[in-house]
Phi, psi and omega in degrees: 000133171261146184226143172257117179249127185234143176246148180249160169200180178232175174304312190300331178289323180292325176295319176302318187290336176267007170090013173257086183286165174212182176296331175280344194197100176294151178313135166267141171264178177306316178300318173298326179287320179298322183299313179302311176295317174304314181297313178294329177291328176290324178290311176311320182289322175290323176290318178303309183299327182276351189082008182270349182275125173264309175198165170199142183213143160267155186255150174286172183310143171312329174302332178272002185262192185200144171250126181243123176229182177240140172283179180304331181261010177091004180276146179289137176241120187257125179236127181276151181301170024257020172059067193300336174285352175248126181286305183244149183225163170306127179254324177183168191213161165236143159257123182237142170256108194230155187282334182204160174299336178289321182290322181292332174295316181297320185291319182298325182289321170302313169308318185295332184276014174301132185290142177210170182291147177310139175089348181287147184302142167246122184253149173293148174273125182260147182241126174230145171280142180266118179283183183306151183201196174252120173265000000 
């Protein structure tokens, strides 16, 4: 079974990781960034070694994104990030092939334990089963 494992974040979190903290997300220093990358790298290495990793990506900050919707006449309405109406957005994801929901839940719990500075927001790690698709 394939699963999508998602981590969330906000523009404030990306700003904090760039050293610009706020009341919502304290600034990360270089050591905190290195610890986070090393931790996530070890997860990726373990998943690749076990054969469970299909793919994984971190996403750029919401400010570099764009939302497209339609107006009443069906014309595109384009909004550049960081989408002030949305607090949390997808920050990164893994597609995993695991034997059970219990196994992918163990992996998500490990992801949730990623080190971060004290006071940083904690988001749940989300799991969704991947339905039919094109391989």
